[in-house]
Amino acid sequence: MSGFEFVLGLGDDALVAAQRLAQWCARAPELEEDVALANIALDQLGAARLLLGYAGELEGEGRDEDALAYLRTDREYRNVLLVELPDRDFAVLMAKLLFLSAWQRLRYEDLAAGDDERLAGIAAKAVKESAYHLDHSALWTVRLGDGTDESHARMQRAVDEVWPYTHELLAEAPHLRANWLSTVDGVLAEATLRRPDDGWRPGGGRDGRHTEALSYLLAEMQVLHRAYPGARW
Amino acid sequence: MYGNDFAASGGELLDQVADAERELRAAADRSVRGGSDEETYFTELVAADQKIEPRDWMPDGYRKTLIRQIAQHAHSEIIGMQPEANWLTRAPTLKRKAILLAKVQDEAGHGLYLYAAAETLGVSRDTLYDLLLAGRQKYSSIFNYPTLSWADVGAIGWLVDGAAIVNQVPLCRCSYGPYARAMIRICKEESFHQRQGYEILYTLAHGTPGQKEMAQDAVDRWWYPSLAMFGPPDTDSTHSAQSMAWKIKRFSNDDLRQRFVDMCAQQATVLGLTIPDPDLRWNPDRGAYDYTAPDYAELMEVIRGNGPCNRARMANRRAAHEDGAWVREAAAAYAAKHAAPAAPTAEAVHA
Ligand SMILES: [Fe+2]
Ligand SMILES: [Fe+2]
């Protein structure tokens, strides 16, 4: 994987996650959560902009963050499938955020100590944000898992649904797997939730083979930008 | 540069916010010695421009007026998130998306400050939500208009947040302390909101012909509804006189509307957009712009629930509330389970 493709993948993860989070705006379960979700979306979007901007420089063909975000098809997106999954309910949103932020924290921590100075700078900022996202999603996972019968059932179903998609995350950085598992296991245990068995391992996002959901997500995100080619905003 | 021009009026308003903040501190230092009874004391406090605080005695009407006004204001902040959130997922650049997201997040924060201010008057946020969802409390009618294009996000920032600032800056000096303090925080953020809207419109107005058309169309649709945000004309305004006496309100609806028109007329020229009022012109005798009043019959129809989006806005709010019920119940159940253990009850001991 070239440096460009690698950074692009990280940027796409953050951008698609931000887009899904933004879809919750004005419909969170409580007002405090509207503020928190917008905050997390802003963090993911901020990281995405820095990463895509850097990816464009690595590529060296004059594509900036917007060219990369708005003028690629779903087949050219390099995000993992987990981030594009639709949020059927608040439990799915939190399961996705828990798995993603636990992974992003470790990933960014690693990169912050890496040789690529530019990437290290971006990662050093993002790692602090990921720690907050992890705290927030862990808090909700525990509350929902150990809340009412209904919330327990919903949270367990969400974890079961999203779990297979975590394999794609871990596959590209196997050395972080044990650490990730111990974080996630701790949260699931406190939430009185069962860690699903490993079985199905969907993937392909890094190669541009996505779920059916991504094309719709991008259609919405890109519609205005594509309707006015070359315009400034 | 448009930036400087814009700062001229925005800066003046921010100065007024700063003045109100200084006054607030000064009021805390002075003290009115209590009169013979509570009512006299209340009247003296208001007359001396001091703040009424939650612990102070206040007339029932004062409390009710404030609850109604603060609740309506809080509801407007959260319903107002919808028309802008409508464009969050389609914002044309990542930078614009980030700015809009920050703005909508601010509005949620404003809702929080204001519900907290209302709670100091002895009414819970849940009660106020119920009143909103039951249609027994209102929110600003402006949010019952649709955002049909990206330029509408600009028009909302420039005109709707602009009108909100003009309305709200005097509220920073409201006689009720918690409301005045909430308004000071809010007004500081509102000026950023107006600026981002203005910048969106400026960019569109100086972009492609299609973009300029989009911007003009938005201003054409939002101008009169924005003028209507200041409420009915002074001749028909029912609550004004008492609110002025209590120093909840400082200026009449028509005075504030005039101030807004004067501000916008100048900014529109710099934007290169036309305000859709053929009779808008400077009147040197009055030292103000003459303008066409909004259609108050339309305003009343929208207040009655018959604007283009009343039903959709309420349906969305209700859906968010109902879809989130199981989450709030879970949080409450979890908190109850993990609260500090109480002393064992008789039953528990026997069990
Ligand atoms: Fe606001
Ligand atoms: Fe605002």
Coordinates of C-alpha atoms and ligand atoms in Angstrom, one line a residue:
Chain A
M1 CA 0.0 0.0 0.0
S2 CA 1.5 3.3 -1.0
G3 CA 1.7 6.2 1.5
F4 CA -1.1 7.9 -0.5
E5 CA -3.4 5.0 -0.2
F6 CA -2.7 4.4 3.4
V7 CA -3.3 8.0 4.5
L8 CA -6.4 8.2 2.2
G9 CA -7.8 5.1 4.0
L10 CA -7.4 6.8 7.4
G11 CA -8.9 10.0 6.1
D12 CA -11.9 8.2 4.5
D13 CA -12.6 6.4 7.7
A14 CA -12.8 9.7 9.5
L15 CA -14.8 11.4 6.8
V16 CA -17.4 8.7 6.4
A17 CA -17.7 8.4 10.2
A18 CA -18.3 12.2 10.4
Q19 CA -20.9 12.1 7.7
R20 CA -22.9 9.3 9.6
L21 CA -22.5 11.3 12.9
A22 CA -23.8 14.5 11.2
Q23 CA -26.9 12.6 10.2
W24 CA -27.8 12.4 13.9
C25 CA -27.9 16.2 14.3
A26 CA -31.2 17.4 15.8
R27 CA -32.4 13.9 16.5
A28 CA -30.3 12.6 19.4
P29 CA -32.1 11.1 22.4
E30 CA -31.3 14.2 24.5
L31 CA -30.0 17.7 24.0
E32 CA -26.7 17.0 25.7
E33 CA -26.2 14.2 23.3
D34 CA -26.8 16.4 20.3
V35 CA -24.0 18.6 21.5
A36 CA -21.7 15.6 22.2
L37 CA -22.4 13.9 18.8
A38 CA -21.8 17.2 16.9
N39 CA -18.5 17.5 18.8
I40 CA -17.4 14.0 17.8
A41 CA -18.5 14.6 14.3
L42 CA -16.4 17.8 14.2
D43 CA -13.3 16.0 15.5
Q44 CA -13.7 13.3 12.9
L45 CA -14.2 15.8 10.2
G46 CA -11.2 17.8 11.3
A47 CA -9.0 14.8 11.2
A48 CA -10.4 13.8 7.8
R49 CA -9.6 17.2 6.4
L50 CA -6.0 17.1 7.6
L51 CA -5.5 13.5 6.4
L52 CA -7.1 14.1 3.0
G53 CA -5.1 17.2 2.5
Y54 CA -1.9 15.3 3.3
A55 CA -3.0 12.4 1.1
G56 CA -3.4 14.9 -1.8
E57 CA 0.1 16.2 -1.3
L58 CA 1.5 12.7 -1.2
E59 CA -0.2 11.9 -4.5
G60 CA 1.1 15.1 -6.0
E61 CA -1.6 15.5 -8.7
G62 CA -3.1 18.7 -7.3
R63 CA -6.1 17.1 -5.6
D64 CA -7.0 18.9 -2.4
E65 CA -9.3 17.7 0.4
D66 CA -12.5 18.7 -1.5
A67 CA -11.4 17.1 -4.7
L68 CA -10.8 13.9 -2.8
A69 CA -13.9 14.1 -0.8
Y70 CA -16.4 15.2 -3.4
L71 CA -15.1 13.9 -6.7
R72 CA -14.4 10.2 -6.1
T73 CA -16.9 7.4 -6.5
D74 CA -17.6 4.8 -3.9
R75 CA -15.3 2.4 -5.8
E76 CA -12.5 4.9 -5.1
Y77 CA -13.2 5.3 -1.4
R78 CA -10.8 3.4 0.8
N79 CA -12.6 3.5 4.2
V80 CA -13.4 0.3 6.2
L81 CA -16.9 -1.0 5.9
L82 CA -17.7 -0.4 9.6
V83 CA -17.9 3.4 9.3
E84 CA -20.4 3.3 6.4
L85 CA -22.9 1.0 8.0
P86 CA -26.2 2.8 8.5
D87 CA -27.1 3.6 12.2
R88 CA -30.3 1.7 12.6
D89 CA -30.6 3.0 16.1
F90 CA -28.6 4.7 18.9
A91 CA -27.2 1.4 20.0
V92 CA -25.7 0.7 16.6
L93 CA -24.2 4.2 16.5
M94 CA -22.5 3.6 19.9
A95 CA -21.3 0.1 19.0
K96 CA -19.7 1.4 15.8
L97 CA -18.2 4.4 17.7
L98 CA -16.8 2.1 20.5
F99 CA -15.1 -0.2 18.1
L100 CA -13.8 2.6 15.8
S101 CA -12.5 4.9 18.5
A102 CA -10.8 2.1 20.4
W103 CA -9.0 1.3 17.2
Q104 CA -8.4 4.9 16.1
R105 CA -6.8 5.7 19.5
L106 CA -4.3 2.8 19.2
R107 CA -3.7 3.6 15.5
Y108 CA -3.1 7.3 16.0
E109 CA -0.9 6.6 19.1
D110 CA 1.2 4.3 16.9
L111 CA 1.5 6.9 14.1
A112 CA 2.2 9.8 16.5
A113 CA 5.4 7.9 17.4
G114 CA 6.2 7.1 13.8
D115 CA 8.8 8.3 11.3
D116 CA 6.4 10.3 9.1
E117 CA 6.5 13.7 10.9
R118 CA 3.5 15.2 9.1
L119 CA 1.4 12.2 9.9
A120 CA 2.8 12.1 13.5
G121 CA 1.6 15.7 14.0
I122 CA -1.9 14.9 12.7
A123 CA -2.1 11.7 14.8
A124 CA -0.9 13.4 18.0
K125 CA -3.9 15.8 17.8
A126 CA -6.3 13.0 16.8
V127 CA -5.3 10.6 19.5
K128 CA -6.6 12.9 22.3
E129 CA -9.9 13.2 20.5
S130 CA -10.1 9.5 20.0
A131 CA -9.7 9.0 23.8
Y132 CA -12.7 11.2 24.4
H133 CA -14.8 9.4 21.7
L134 CA -13.8 6.1 23.4
D135 CA -14.9 7.4 26.8
H136 CA -18.1 8.7 25.4
S137 CA -19.1 5.5 23.5
A138 CA -17.9 3.3 26.4
L139 CA -20.1 5.2 28.8
W140 CA -23.2 4.7 26.6
T141 CA -22.4 1.1 25.9
V142 CA -22.3 0.4 29.6
R143 CA -25.4 2.4 30.4
L144 CA -27.4 0.7 27.6
G145 CA -26.0 -2.8 28.3
D146 CA -26.6 -2.5 32.0
G147 CA -29.8 -0.3 31.8
T148 CA -33.2 -1.8 31.1
D149 CA -34.1 -5.1 29.5
E150 CA -34.9 -3.4 26.3
S151 CA -31.7 -1.4 26.1
H152 CA -29.7 -4.5 27.0
A153 CA -31.3 -6.4 24.1
R154 CA -30.8 -3.6 21.7
M155 CA -27.1 -3.0 22.7
Q156 CA -26.4 -6.8 22.4
R157 CA -28.0 -6.9 19.0
A158 CA -26.0 -3.9 17.9
V159 CA -22.7 -5.4 19.1
D160 CA -23.6 -8.7 17.4
E161 CA -24.3 -6.9 14.1
V162 CA -21.3 -4.7 14.0
W163 CA -18.7 -7.2 15.4
P164 CA -17.9 -9.0 12.1
Y165 CA -16.8 -5.6 10.6
T166 CA -14.1 -5.2 13.2
H167 CA -12.0 -7.9 11.6
E168 CA -11.3 -5.6 8.7
L169 CA -10.0 -2.9 11.1
L170 CA -7.7 -5.3 12.9
A171 CA -6.4 -7.1 9.9
E172 CA -4.2 -4.3 8.8
A173 CA -2.5 -3.7 12.2
P174 CA -2.4 -7.1 13.8
H175 CA 0.1 -5.9 16.5
L176 CA -2.7 -3.7 17.9
R177 CA -5.2 -6.5 18.2
A178 CA -4.5 -7.7 21.7
N179 CA -4.6 -4.2 23.1
W180 CA -7.8 -3.4 21.2
L181 CA -9.5 -6.6 22.5
S182 CA -8.6 -5.9 26.1
T183 CA -10.1 -2.4 25.9
V184 CA -13.3 -3.6 24.2
D185 CA -13.6 -6.7 26.4
G186 CA -13.4 -4.5 29.5
V187 CA -16.3 -2.3 28.2
L188 CA -18.4 -5.2 27.1
A189 CA -17.9 -7.0 30.5
E190 CA -18.9 -3.8 32.4
A191 CA -21.9 -3.5 30.2
T192 CA -22.9 -7.1 30.9
L193 CA -22.7 -7.8 27.2
R194 CA -21.4 -10.9 25.5
R195 CA -18.5 -10.7 23.1
P196 CA -19.8 -12.3 19.8
D197 CA -18.1 -15.4 18.4
D198 CA -15.8 -14.8 15.5
G199 CA -17.1 -16.1 12.2
W200 CA -18.0 -14.0 9.2
R201 CA -15.3 -11.6 8.2
P202 CA -16.6 -9.0 5.7
G203 CA -14.0 -6.8 4.1
G204 CA -12.9 -5.1 0.9
G205 CA -13.3 -1.4 1.9
R206 CA -9.6 -0.7 1.5
D207 CA -9.8 -2.0 -2.1
G208 CA -12.9 0.0 -2.9
R209 CA -15.4 -2.8 -2.6
H210 CA -18.1 -1.4 -0.2
T211 CA -21.5 -2.2 1.1
E212 CA -24.6 -0.9 -0.8
A213 CA -24.8 1.9 1.7
L214 CA -21.8 3.9 0.7
S215 CA -23.0 5.0 -2.7
Y216 CA -26.1 6.6 -1.1
L217 CA -24.0 8.3 1.6
L218 CA -21.7 9.8 -1.1
A219 CA -24.6 10.7 -3.4
E220 CA -26.0 12.8 -0.6
M221 CA -22.7 14.3 0.4
Q222 CA -21.6 15.2 -3.1
V223 CA -24.8 16.2 -4.8
L224 CA -24.4 20.0 -4.5
H225 CA -20.6 20.1 -5.1
R226 CA -21.0 18.0 -8.3
A227 CA -23.9 20.1 -9.5
Y228 CA -21.7 23.2 -9.9
P229 CA -18.4 22.0 -11.4
G230 CA -15.5 24.2 -10.5
A231 CA -17.5 26.6 -8.4
R232 CA -16.0 28.2 -5.2
W233 CA -18.1 28.1 -2.0
Chain B
M1 CA -13.2 44.8 2.1
Y2 CA -16.5 43.3 3.2
G3 CA -15.0 42.1 6.4
N4 CA -14.4 45.6 7.8
D5 CA -17.8 46.8 6.7
F6 CA -19.4 43.9 8.4
A7 CA -17.5 44.4 11.6
A8 CA -18.8 48.0 11.8
S9 CA -22.3 47.0 12.7
G10 CA -21.5 43.6 14.3
G11 CA -18.8 45.3 16.5
E12 CA -21.2 47.9 17.7
L13 CA -23.7 45.2 18.8
L14 CA -20.9 43.3 20.6
D15 CA -19.9 46.5 22.4
Q16 CA -23.5 46.6 23.7
V17 CA -23.1 43.0 25.0
A18 CA -19.9 44.0 26.8
D19 CA -21.7 47.0 28.3
A20 CA -24.4 44.7 29.5
E21 CA -21.8 42.4 31.1
R22 CA -20.2 45.4 32.9
E23 CA -23.6 46.5 34.1
L24 CA -24.3 43.1 35.4
R25 CA -21.2 43.1 37.6
A26 CA -22.0 46.7 38.8
A27 CA -25.5 45.6 39.7
A28 CA -24.1 42.8 41.9
D29 CA -21.9 45.3 43.8
R30 CA -24.7 47.8 44.6
S31 CA -27.3 46.9 47.1
V32 CA -30.8 48.1 47.6
R33 CA -31.9 47.9 51.2
G34 CA -35.1 46.0 51.6
G35 CA -38.3 48.1 51.7
S36 CA -41.2 47.3 53.9
D37 CA -42.5 44.4 51.9
E38 CA -41.5 42.0 49.2
E39 CA -43.3 43.7 46.4
T40 CA -41.8 47.1 47.2
Y41 CA -38.4 45.5 47.3
F42 CA -38.9 43.9 43.9
T43 CA -40.1 47.2 42.4
E44 CA -37.0 49.0 43.9
L45 CA -34.6 46.4 42.5
V46 CA -36.1 46.7 39.0
A47 CA -36.1 50.5 39.3
A48 CA -32.4 50.5 40.4
D49 CA -31.5 48.3 37.4
Q50 CA -30.4 45.5 39.6
K51 CA -31.0 41.9 38.8
I52 CA -33.8 39.7 40.1
E53 CA -32.4 36.4 41.2
P54 CA -34.2 33.0 41.6
R55 CA -34.3 33.3 45.4
D56 CA -36.0 36.7 45.2
W57 CA -39.7 37.2 45.5
M58 CA -41.3 38.1 42.2
P59 CA -44.9 38.8 41.0
D60 CA -46.6 35.8 39.5
G61 CA -47.1 37.6 36.2
Y62 CA -43.4 38.3 36.0
R63 CA -42.5 34.7 36.6
K64 CA -45.1 33.5 34.0
T65 CA -44.0 36.0 31.4
L66 CA -40.4 35.0 31.8
I67 CA -41.1 31.3 31.6
R68 CA -43.2 31.8 28.5
Q69 CA -40.5 33.9 26.8
I70 CA -37.5 31.9 27.9
A71 CA -39.2 28.6 27.0
Q72 CA -40.2 29.9 23.5
H73 CA -36.6 31.1 23.1
A74 CA -35.2 27.7 24.1
H75 CA -37.6 25.8 21.8
S76 CA -36.6 28.1 18.9
E77 CA -32.9 27.2 19.4
I78 CA -33.6 23.5 19.1
I79 CA -36.3 23.6 16.4
G80 CA -34.0 26.0 14.6
M81 CA -31.4 23.3 14.3
Q82 CA -33.6 21.4 11.8
P83 CA -33.6 23.7 8.8
E84 CA -29.8 24.0 9.0
A85 CA -29.1 20.4 9.8
N86 CA -31.0 19.8 6.6
W87 CA -27.8 20.9 4.7
L88 CA -25.1 19.5 7.0
T89 CA -24.8 16.3 5.0
R90 CA -24.7 18.2 1.7
A91 CA -22.5 21.2 2.5
P92 CA -20.5 21.9 -0.6
T93 CA -17.0 21.8 0.9
L94 CA -15.6 20.2 4.0
K95 CA -14.7 23.6 5.5
R96 CA -18.3 24.8 5.1
K97 CA -19.5 21.5 6.6
A98 CA -17.3 22.0 9.6
I99 CA -18.4 25.6 10.1
L100 CA -22.1 24.7 9.8
L101 CA -21.7 21.8 12.2
A102 CA -20.1 24.1 14.8
K103 CA -22.9 26.5 14.3
V104 CA -25.7 23.9 14.8
Q105 CA -23.9 22.6 17.8
D106 CA -23.9 26.1 19.3
E107 CA -27.6 26.3 18.8
A108 CA -28.0 23.1 20.8
G109 CA -25.8 24.7 23.5
H110 CA -28.0 27.8 23.5
G111 CA -31.0 25.5 24.0
L112 CA -29.3 24.1 27.0
Y113 CA -28.4 27.4 28.6
L114 CA -31.9 28.7 28.1
Y115 CA -33.7 25.6 29.5
A116 CA -31.4 25.9 32.5
A117 CA -32.4 29.6 32.9
A118 CA -36.1 28.6 32.7
E119 CA -35.5 25.9 35.3
T120 CA -34.4 28.5 37.8
L121 CA -38.0 29.7 37.7
G122 CA -39.2 26.4 38.9
V123 CA -40.2 24.6 35.7
S124 CA -38.4 21.5 34.5
R125 CA -37.0 20.9 31.0
D126 CA -39.2 17.9 30.6
T127 CA -42.3 19.9 31.4
L128 CA -41.3 22.5 28.8
Y129 CA -40.7 19.7 26.2
D130 CA -44.1 18.3 26.9
L131 CA -45.7 21.8 26.4
L132 CA -43.8 22.2 23.1
L133 CA -44.8 18.8 21.8
A134 CA -48.4 19.4 22.9
G135 CA -48.4 22.6 20.9
R136 CA -49.0 24.7 24.0
Q137 CA -45.8 26.6 23.8
K138 CA -44.4 28.2 20.6
Y139 CA -41.1 28.6 18.9
S140 CA -40.1 31.3 16.4
S141 CA -42.2 31.1 13.3
I142 CA -39.2 31.6 11.1
F143 CA -38.2 28.0 11.4
N144 CA -41.4 26.9 9.7
Y145 CA -40.0 27.9 6.4
P146 CA -38.0 25.4 4.3
T147 CA -34.3 25.5 3.5
L148 CA -34.5 24.7 -0.3
S149 CA -30.9 25.5 -1.3
W150 CA -27.5 25.9 0.2
A151 CA -27.9 29.7 -0.1
D152 CA -30.7 29.4 2.5
V153 CA -28.0 28.4 5.0
G154 CA -26.4 31.7 4.2
A155 CA -29.6 33.6 4.4
I156 CA -30.5 32.1 7.7
G157 CA -27.1 33.1 9.1
W158 CA -27.3 36.6 7.8
L159 CA -30.9 37.4 8.3
V160 CA -32.3 35.1 10.9
D161 CA -29.2 35.1 13.2
G162 CA -28.9 38.8 12.4
A163 CA -32.5 39.5 13.5
A164 CA -31.9 37.3 16.6
I165 CA -28.9 39.4 17.6
V166 CA -30.9 42.6 17.2
N167 CA -33.6 41.1 19.3
Q168 CA -31.3 39.6 21.9
V169 CA -28.7 42.2 22.6
P170 CA -31.2 44.3 24.6
L171 CA -32.1 41.1 26.5
C172 CA -28.5 41.0 27.9
R173 CA -29.8 43.8 30.1
C174 CA -33.0 42.0 31.1
S175 CA -34.0 42.4 34.8
Y176 CA -33.9 38.7 35.4
G177 CA -30.3 37.7 36.2
P178 CA -30.1 34.1 34.9
Y179 CA -31.8 35.1 31.6
A180 CA -29.5 38.2 31.2
R181 CA -26.4 36.0 31.8
A182 CA -27.5 33.3 29.3
M183 CA -28.1 36.0 26.7
I184 CA -24.6 37.5 27.1
R185 CA -23.1 34.1 26.4
I186 CA -25.4 33.5 23.5
C187 CA -25.0 36.9 21.8
K188 CA -21.2 36.4 21.7
E189 CA -21.7 33.3 19.7
E190 CA -24.5 34.7 17.5
S191 CA -22.2 37.2 15.9
F192 CA -20.1 34.4 14.5
H193 CA -23.3 32.8 13.2
Q194 CA -24.3 35.9 11.3
R195 CA -20.8 36.3 9.9
Q196 CA -20.7 32.8 8.5
G197 CA -24.0 33.3 6.8
Y198 CA -22.9 36.6 5.4
E199 CA -19.7 35.0 4.1
I200 CA -21.7 32.2 2.4
L201 CA -23.9 34.8 0.7
Y202 CA -20.9 37.0 -0.3
T203 CA -19.1 34.0 -1.8
L204 CA -22.2 32.9 -3.8
A205 CA -23.0 36.5 -4.9
H206 CA -19.5 36.8 -6.3
G207 CA -19.5 33.3 -7.8
T208 CA -21.0 31.8 -11.0
P209 CA -24.3 33.3 -12.3
G210 CA -26.0 30.2 -11.1
Q211 CA -24.7 30.7 -7.6
K212 CA -25.6 34.4 -7.6
E213 CA -29.1 33.4 -8.6
M214 CA -29.3 30.9 -5.8
A215 CA -28.2 33.6 -3.3
Q216 CA -30.8 36.2 -4.5
D217 CA -33.5 33.6 -4.5
A218 CA -32.7 32.8 -0.8
V219 CA -32.8 36.5 0.2
D220 CA -36.0 36.9 -1.7
R221 CA -37.7 34.1 0.3
W222 CA -36.2 34.9 3.7
W223 CA -36.4 38.7 3.9
Y224 CA -40.1 39.2 4.9
P225 CA -40.2 36.2 7.2
S226 CA -37.1 37.6 8.9
L227 CA -38.8 41.0 9.4
A228 CA -41.8 39.2 10.9
M229 CA -39.4 37.7 13.6
F230 CA -39.8 41.0 15.5
G231 CA -43.5 40.2 16.1
P232 CA -46.7 42.1 15.4
P233 CA -46.5 45.9 15.0
D234 CA -46.5 47.9 18.2
T235 CA -50.1 48.8 17.7
D236 CA -51.1 45.1 18.0
S237 CA -48.5 43.9 20.5
T238 CA -50.2 42.5 23.6
H239 CA -47.4 41.8 26.0
S240 CA -45.2 44.8 25.4
A241 CA -46.1 47.5 27.9
Q242 CA -45.9 45.3 31.0
S243 CA -42.7 43.6 29.8
M244 CA -41.1 47.1 29.3
A245 CA -42.2 48.1 32.8
W246 CA -40.5 45.0 34.3
K247 CA -37.4 45.7 32.2
I248 CA -37.7 42.3 30.5
K249 CA -38.0 44.0 27.2
R250 CA -36.3 47.3 26.4
F251 CA -37.4 48.3 23.0
S252 CA -40.6 47.9 21.0
N253 CA -41.0 45.4 18.2
D254 CA -41.1 48.2 15.6
D255 CA -38.0 49.9 17.0
L256 CA -36.0 46.7 16.8
R257 CA -37.4 45.9 13.3
Q258 CA -36.2 49.3 12.1
R259 CA -32.7 48.8 13.6
F260 CA -32.6 45.5 11.7
V261 CA -33.7 47.0 8.4
D262 CA -31.1 49.7 8.7
M263 CA -28.3 47.2 9.3
C264 CA -29.3 44.9 6.5
A265 CA -29.9 47.7 3.9
Q266 CA -26.2 48.7 4.2
Q267 CA -24.9 45.1 4.2
A268 CA -27.0 44.1 1.2
T269 CA -25.2 46.7 -0.9
V270 CA -21.8 45.3 0.0
L271 CA -23.1 41.8 -0.7
G272 CA -24.3 42.8 -4.1
L273 CA -27.7 41.4 -3.5
T274 CA -31.1 43.1 -3.6
I275 CA -33.5 43.3 -0.8
P276 CA -36.9 42.4 -2.3
D277 CA -38.6 45.7 -1.3
P278 CA -39.0 48.3 -4.1
D279 CA -39.9 50.9 -1.4
L280 CA -36.8 50.4 0.6
R281 CA -35.0 53.8 0.7
W282 CA -33.1 56.1 3.0
N283 CA -35.3 58.7 4.6
P284 CA -33.0 61.6 5.7
D285 CA -35.8 63.2 7.8
R286 CA -36.2 60.1 10.0
G287 CA -32.5 59.1 9.7
A288 CA -33.6 55.6 8.9
Y289 CA -34.7 53.5 6.0
D290 CA -38.4 53.4 4.9
Y291 CA -39.5 49.9 4.2
T292 CA -42.5 47.7 3.5
A293 CA -43.9 45.9 6.5
P294 CA -44.1 42.1 6.4
D295 CA -47.4 40.4 5.8
Y296 CA -48.7 40.1 9.4
A297 CA -51.6 38.0 8.2
E298 CA -49.2 35.4 6.9
L299 CA -47.3 35.6 10.2
M300 CA -50.5 34.9 12.1
E301 CA -51.3 31.9 9.8
V302 CA -47.8 30.5 10.5
I303 CA -48.2 31.0 14.2
R304 CA -51.5 29.2 14.0
G305 CA -49.6 26.2 12.6
N306 CA -50.2 26.6 8.9
G307 CA -46.7 27.5 7.7
P308 CA -45.0 25.3 5.1
C309 CA -43.0 23.3 7.7
N310 CA -44.8 23.5 11.0
R311 CA -46.0 19.9 10.8
A312 CA -42.7 18.5 9.7
R313 CA -40.7 20.3 12.3
M314 CA -42.9 19.1 15.1
A315 CA -43.1 15.6 13.7
N316 CA -39.3 15.4 13.6
R317 CA -39.0 16.7 17.2
R318 CA -41.6 14.3 18.4
A319 CA -39.9 11.4 16.6
A320 CA -36.5 12.3 18.1
H321 CA -38.1 12.4 21.5
E322 CA -39.9 9.1 21.1
D323 CA -37.1 7.3 19.4
G324 CA -34.8 8.4 22.3
A325 CA -37.1 7.4 25.1
W326 CA -35.6 3.9 25.6
V327 CA -32.1 5.5 25.7
R328 CA -33.1 8.0 28.4
E329 CA -34.9 5.2 30.3
A330 CA -31.8 3.1 30.2
A331 CA -29.6 6.0 31.5
A332 CA -32.0 6.5 34.4
A333 CA -32.2 2.8 35.2
Y334 CA -28.4 2.5 35.1
A335 CA -28.0 5.6 37.4
A336 CA -30.5 4.1 39.8
K337 CA -28.7 0.8 39.9
H338 CA -25.4 2.4 40.5
A339 CA -26.4 5.1 42.9
A340 CA -24.7 5.0 46.3
P341 CA -26.3 2.1 48.0
A342 CA -29.1 3.2 50.4
A343 CA -29.4 1.8 53.9
P344 CA -31.2 -1.6 53.6
T345 CA -34.9 -1.3 53.8
A346 CA -37.0 -3.4 56.2
E347 CA -38.1 -5.7 53.4
A348 CA -34.5 -6.3 52.3
V349 CA -33.5 -7.1 55.8
H350 CA -36.3 -9.7 56.2
A351 CA -35.7 -11.2 52.8
Ligands
FE1 FE -28.8 30.5 18.9
FE2 FE -27.5 31.4 16.0

